XYZ file of C-alpha atoms in Angstrom:
315
model
C -4.192 -42.729 8.397
C -4.560 -39.016 7.682
C -2.088 -36.478 9.043
C -4.865 -35.050 11.217
C -5.487 -38.489 12.739
C -1.766 -38.845 13.414
C -1.763 -35.492 15.218
C -4.794 -36.429 17.312
C -3.213 -39.753 18.263
C -0.056 -37.957 19.390
C -2.087 -35.505 21.456
C -3.900 -38.407 23.107
C -0.603 -40.166 23.831
C 1.152 -37.424 25.784
C 0.265 -36.036 29.195
C 2.275 -32.839 28.699
C 1.900 -30.760 25.525
C 3.878 -27.589 24.825
C 2.845 -25.360 21.920
C 5.301 -22.967 20.270
C 4.809 -20.244 17.652
C 7.047 -17.797 15.817
C 9.054 -14.889 17.156
C 7.547 -11.394 16.965
C 4.053 -12.916 16.886
C 0.975 -11.666 15.094
C -2.670 -12.488 15.929
C -2.577 -15.722 13.919
C 0.542 -16.980 15.690
C -0.972 -16.363 19.109
C -4.540 -17.221 18.092
C -3.610 -20.597 16.607
C -1.254 -21.398 19.489
C -3.616 -20.516 22.310
C -6.696 -21.615 20.394
C -5.214 -25.102 20.009
C -4.300 -25.078 23.700
C -7.923 -24.259 24.561
C -9.171 -27.153 22.409
C -6.822 -29.643 24.069
C -7.642 -28.407 27.585
C -11.397 -28.567 26.959
C -11.177 -32.000 25.343
C -8.626 -33.626 27.673
C -8.798 -31.935 31.103
C -6.209 -34.330 32.564
C -3.432 -33.068 30.280
C -0.983 -30.272 31.029
C -0.904 -27.787 28.163
C 1.539 -24.877 27.952
C 2.086 -22.033 25.487
C 5.716 -21.004 24.973
C 7.104 -17.679 23.812
C 7.828 -14.099 24.749
C 4.927 -11.931 25.909
C 4.188 -8.577 24.285
C 2.008 -5.894 25.924
C 0.196 -5.176 22.657
C -1.135 -8.724 22.512
C -2.113 -9.077 26.160
C -5.780 -9.012 25.084
C -5.199 -12.364 23.371
C -3.517 -14.006 26.346
C -0.113 -14.574 27.904
C 2.444 -17.324 27.412
C 3.369 -19.672 30.260
C 6.492 -20.062 32.353
C 7.875 -23.486 31.419
C 10.762 -25.275 33.104
C 13.313 -27.357 31.208
C 12.153 -30.467 33.064
C 8.647 -30.139 31.630
C 10.026 -30.782 28.131
C 11.496 -34.196 28.982
C 8.381 -36.267 28.260
C 6.381 -33.676 26.344
C 4.830 -33.475 22.911
C 5.890 -30.211 21.236
C 3.649 -28.669 18.589
C 4.946 -25.725 16.535
C 2.241 -23.644 14.847
C 2.348 -20.898 12.220
C 6.131 -21.042 11.799
C 7.706 -21.685 8.408
C 11.316 -22.289 9.452
C 13.127 -23.330 12.597
C 15.171 -20.129 13.200
C 11.862 -18.265 13.623
C 10.538 -20.519 16.397
C 10.232 -18.618 19.655
C 12.128 -20.482 22.437
C 14.885 -22.817 21.285
C 13.742 -25.600 23.607
C 11.229 -26.833 21.023
C 13.707 -29.663 20.222
C 13.797 -30.884 23.833
C 10.505 -32.784 23.780
C 9.873 -36.444 23.017
C 8.054 -35.691 19.757
C 7.610 -32.698 17.442
C 4.655 -31.741 15.218
C 4.435 -28.876 12.723
C 1.118 -27.207 11.798
C 1.443 -24.293 9.381
C 0.098 -22.464 6.330
C 3.386 -21.086 4.947
C 5.290 -22.750 2.085
C 6.983 -25.832 3.563
C 10.570 -24.881 2.731
C 11.930 -26.055 6.096
C 10.535 -29.501 6.746
C 10.668 -30.303 10.439
C 8.388 -32.307 12.691
C 6.713 -35.672 12.271
C 3.945 -35.458 11.355
C 3.813 -32.174 9.435
C 0.475 -30.652 8.432
C 1.158 -27.751 6.086
C -1.497 -26.164 3.850
C -0.139 -23.041 2.081
C -3.547 -22.381 0.509
C -5.154 -21.822 3.918
C -5.770 -18.248 4.988
C -4.207 -18.815 8.382
C -3.054 -21.455 10.804
C -6.056 -20.546 12.949
C -8.283 -21.725 10.101
C -6.433 -25.053 10.079
C -6.821 -25.428 13.843
C -10.581 -24.965 13.493
C -10.632 -27.548 10.691
C -8.783 -29.950 12.991
C -11.370 -29.433 15.722
C -14.247 -29.677 13.246
C -12.968 -32.957 11.821
C -13.022 -34.699 15.190
C -15.997 -33.193 16.954
C -17.652 -34.141 19.297
C -14.513 -35.888 20.564
C -12.796 -32.512 20.481
C -14.388 -29.526 22.171
C -13.999 -25.821 21.486
C -14.600 -23.301 24.251
C -15.888 -19.771 23.706
C -12.392 -18.470 24.490
C -10.877 -20.872 21.980
C -13.317 -19.637 19.331
C -12.401 -16.013 20.110
C -8.704 -16.770 19.701
C -9.142 -18.599 16.386
C -11.395 -15.846 15.042
C -8.767 -13.258 16.019
C -6.108 -15.243 14.174
C -8.176 -15.458 10.998
C -9.074 -11.759 11.110
C -5.414 -10.862 11.558
C -3.974 -12.954 8.737
C -6.702 -12.076 6.228
C -6.467 -8.341 6.881
C -10.086 -8.445 8.055
C -11.002 -10.667 5.072
C -9.416 -8.347 2.504
C -6.421 -10.442 1.362
C -6.583 -12.906 -1.562
C -6.064 -15.879 0.775
C -9.599 -15.331 2.052
C -11.653 -18.167 0.568
C -15.303 -19.151 0.848
C -14.136 -21.744 3.372
C -12.421 -19.012 5.402
C -15.672 -17.069 5.579
C -17.569 -20.233 6.483
C -15.149 -20.933 9.351
C -15.393 -17.345 10.579
C -19.178 -17.583 10.466
C -19.150 -20.775 12.552
C -16.796 -19.209 15.086
C -19.078 -16.204 15.580
C -21.835 -18.532 16.812
C -19.812 -18.929 20.025
C -20.215 -16.551 22.948
C -17.674 -13.783 22.364
C -17.849 -10.362 20.743
C -16.550 -10.474 17.177
C -16.841 -6.688 17.014
C -14.589 -6.359 20.077
C -11.976 -8.543 18.349
C -12.243 -6.522 15.136
C -11.903 -3.278 17.097
C -8.892 -4.547 19.059
C -7.110 -5.470 15.820
C -7.962 -2.183 14.137
C -7.246 0.376 16.834
C -3.861 1.981 17.416
C -2.447 4.237 20.117
C -1.148 7.773 19.602
C 2.521 6.824 18.971
C 1.376 4.488 16.191
C -0.969 7.138 14.836
C 1.969 9.526 14.565
C 4.090 6.835 12.937
C 1.268 6.195 10.449
C 1.387 9.844 9.453
C 5.159 9.527 9.032
C 4.644 6.499 6.740
C 2.384 8.385 4.355
C 4.577 11.480 4.428
C 7.856 9.649 3.762
C 6.959 6.571 1.702
C 8.977 6.500 -1.544
C 6.929 5.322 -4.525
C 8.825 4.349 -7.678
C 7.421 4.575 -11.221
C 7.080 0.785 -11.348
C 4.685 0.747 -8.405
C 7.296 -0.525 -5.988
C 7.521 1.465 -2.767
C 9.706 1.505 0.305
C 10.215 3.160 3.675
C 13.278 3.083 5.931
C 12.636 3.214 9.668
C 16.036 3.636 11.269
C 16.544 3.602 15.027
C 16.967 7.354 14.830
C 13.610 7.735 13.089
C 11.806 5.395 15.498
C 13.257 6.826 18.718
C 10.917 9.860 19.020
C 7.892 7.586 18.610
C 8.941 5.382 21.526
C 8.205 2.217 19.579
C 10.125 -1.032 19.192
C 10.183 -3.319 16.176
C 7.320 -5.433 17.517
C 5.072 -2.343 17.526
C 5.587 -1.497 13.857
C 3.546 -4.392 12.433
C 0.373 -2.264 12.496
C 1.732 0.145 9.893
C 2.813 -2.542 7.402
C -0.532 -2.625 5.483
C -0.722 1.164 5.093
C 1.156 1.534 1.761
C -1.218 -1.013 0.213
C -4.072 1.455 0.554
C -2.413 3.701 -2.010
C -3.709 2.940 -5.499
C -0.335 3.428 -7.212
C 1.521 1.022 -4.920
C 1.812 -2.591 -6.114
C 4.539 -3.976 -3.840
C 6.298 -2.443 -0.875
C 9.108 -2.971 1.615
C 9.381 -1.469 5.075
C 12.902 -1.594 6.513
C 12.889 -1.609 10.331
C 16.307 -1.218 11.929
C 17.094 -3.556 14.836
C 19.110 -2.689 17.934
C 22.144 -4.445 16.445
C 22.025 -2.228 13.353
C 20.689 -4.685 10.784
C 17.272 -4.236 9.162
C 14.240 -6.470 9.269
C 12.261 -6.129 6.026
C 8.494 -6.428 6.015
C 7.593 -7.166 2.407
C 4.075 -7.078 0.947
C 2.460 -7.149 -2.495
C -0.890 -6.785 -4.235
C 0.078 -9.082 -7.101
C 3.764 -9.608 -7.964
C 5.010 -12.592 -5.967
C 7.745 -11.497 -3.595
C 8.649 -14.615 -1.575
C 11.535 -15.607 -3.867
C 13.020 -12.136 -3.426
C 12.663 -12.585 0.324
C 14.539 -15.902 0.136
C 17.390 -14.186 -1.710
C 17.833 -11.969 1.344
C 17.679 -14.640 4.022
C 13.922 -14.689 4.486
C 10.790 -16.202 3.033
C 7.050 -16.408 3.493
C 3.925 -16.218 1.377
C 3.860 -15.073 -2.271
C 2.232 -11.785 -1.236
C 3.494 -11.422 2.342
C 7.095 -12.176 3.250
C 10.004 -11.031 5.348
C 13.746 -10.721 4.875
C 16.882 -9.212 6.432
C 19.744 -6.992 5.307
C 22.844 -6.526 7.445
C 23.388 -2.802 6.984
C 22.452 0.372 5.114
C 24.640 -0.543 2.142
C 22.416 -3.547 1.341
C 19.197 -1.540 1.256
C 19.790 -0.017 -2.169
C 20.366 -3.390 -3.944
C 17.212 -4.763 -2.320
C 15.153 -1.799 -3.526
C 16.575 -2.246 -7.029
C 15.627 -5.931 -6.991
C 12.104 -5.071 -5.842
C 11.783 -2.412 -8.532
C 12.938 -4.870 -11.228
C 10.576 -7.546 -9.938
C 7.548 -5.253 -10.162
C 8.563 -3.979 -13.614
C 8.967 -7.503 -14.957
C 5.616 -8.619 -13.551
C 3.669 -6.259 -15.818
């Protein structure tokens, strides 16, 4: 029995299904989570399906998570999507269900859930969710809203089909999704547009980005720097791709200070693989898109040196 068949059997077995995704979500986290919820609701109207996690105003156009009581977990199937490791799962109650499934496209360094369906080669978890639907149609049904959510997830994680993870299959899936009744251009516009505070922060990025001779680059966004922009950490994700537009930049790190004083590192690359560096600093992710953490300002300099050495040695 394939892992997809095991997942479908579990979905059929449980009356209550609760879907989790990672903290500080992106369009793929929400798109795959809520897209899967739409598939289950359309296919099995008698089931109760909930989406767990914190809501963020910037992603309201994708949907909102549900209020879920502790009692609803007692006999529930929990599915965690688009989350590589357990500390990143939004809402710690994911362990309170009767069964746990993992569906993801990150390297499977933290193996949790039974069954686990993990395909690191996939562009996005939203692509996998469509493949799951496609494998079992017409038993499974996909609504127009579900198609919109999955398309949004794919667009988000491929950088609008610019990143190397975009395969011919990714484009085929996106093409199939656009046959449903939603505006792909509206989704593309929603993912591309920014408000004035982010526009000002974008200008700050280009003005203050430090580019080393190796092609490594970095930017430090302290609480003091961010305060005039009126933005929190969750709002800074839109500026992460910006250094990659500069020809001389090969890999880059954006340090975003948290309220507690530590720094979340958003790490990206055009070629040198950076996920092992991320693991060294308590993080992980994809070879070209990862995240990490440093506890204070003193740890920033060693991280930058490691990134510089990594890019130099990759040439």
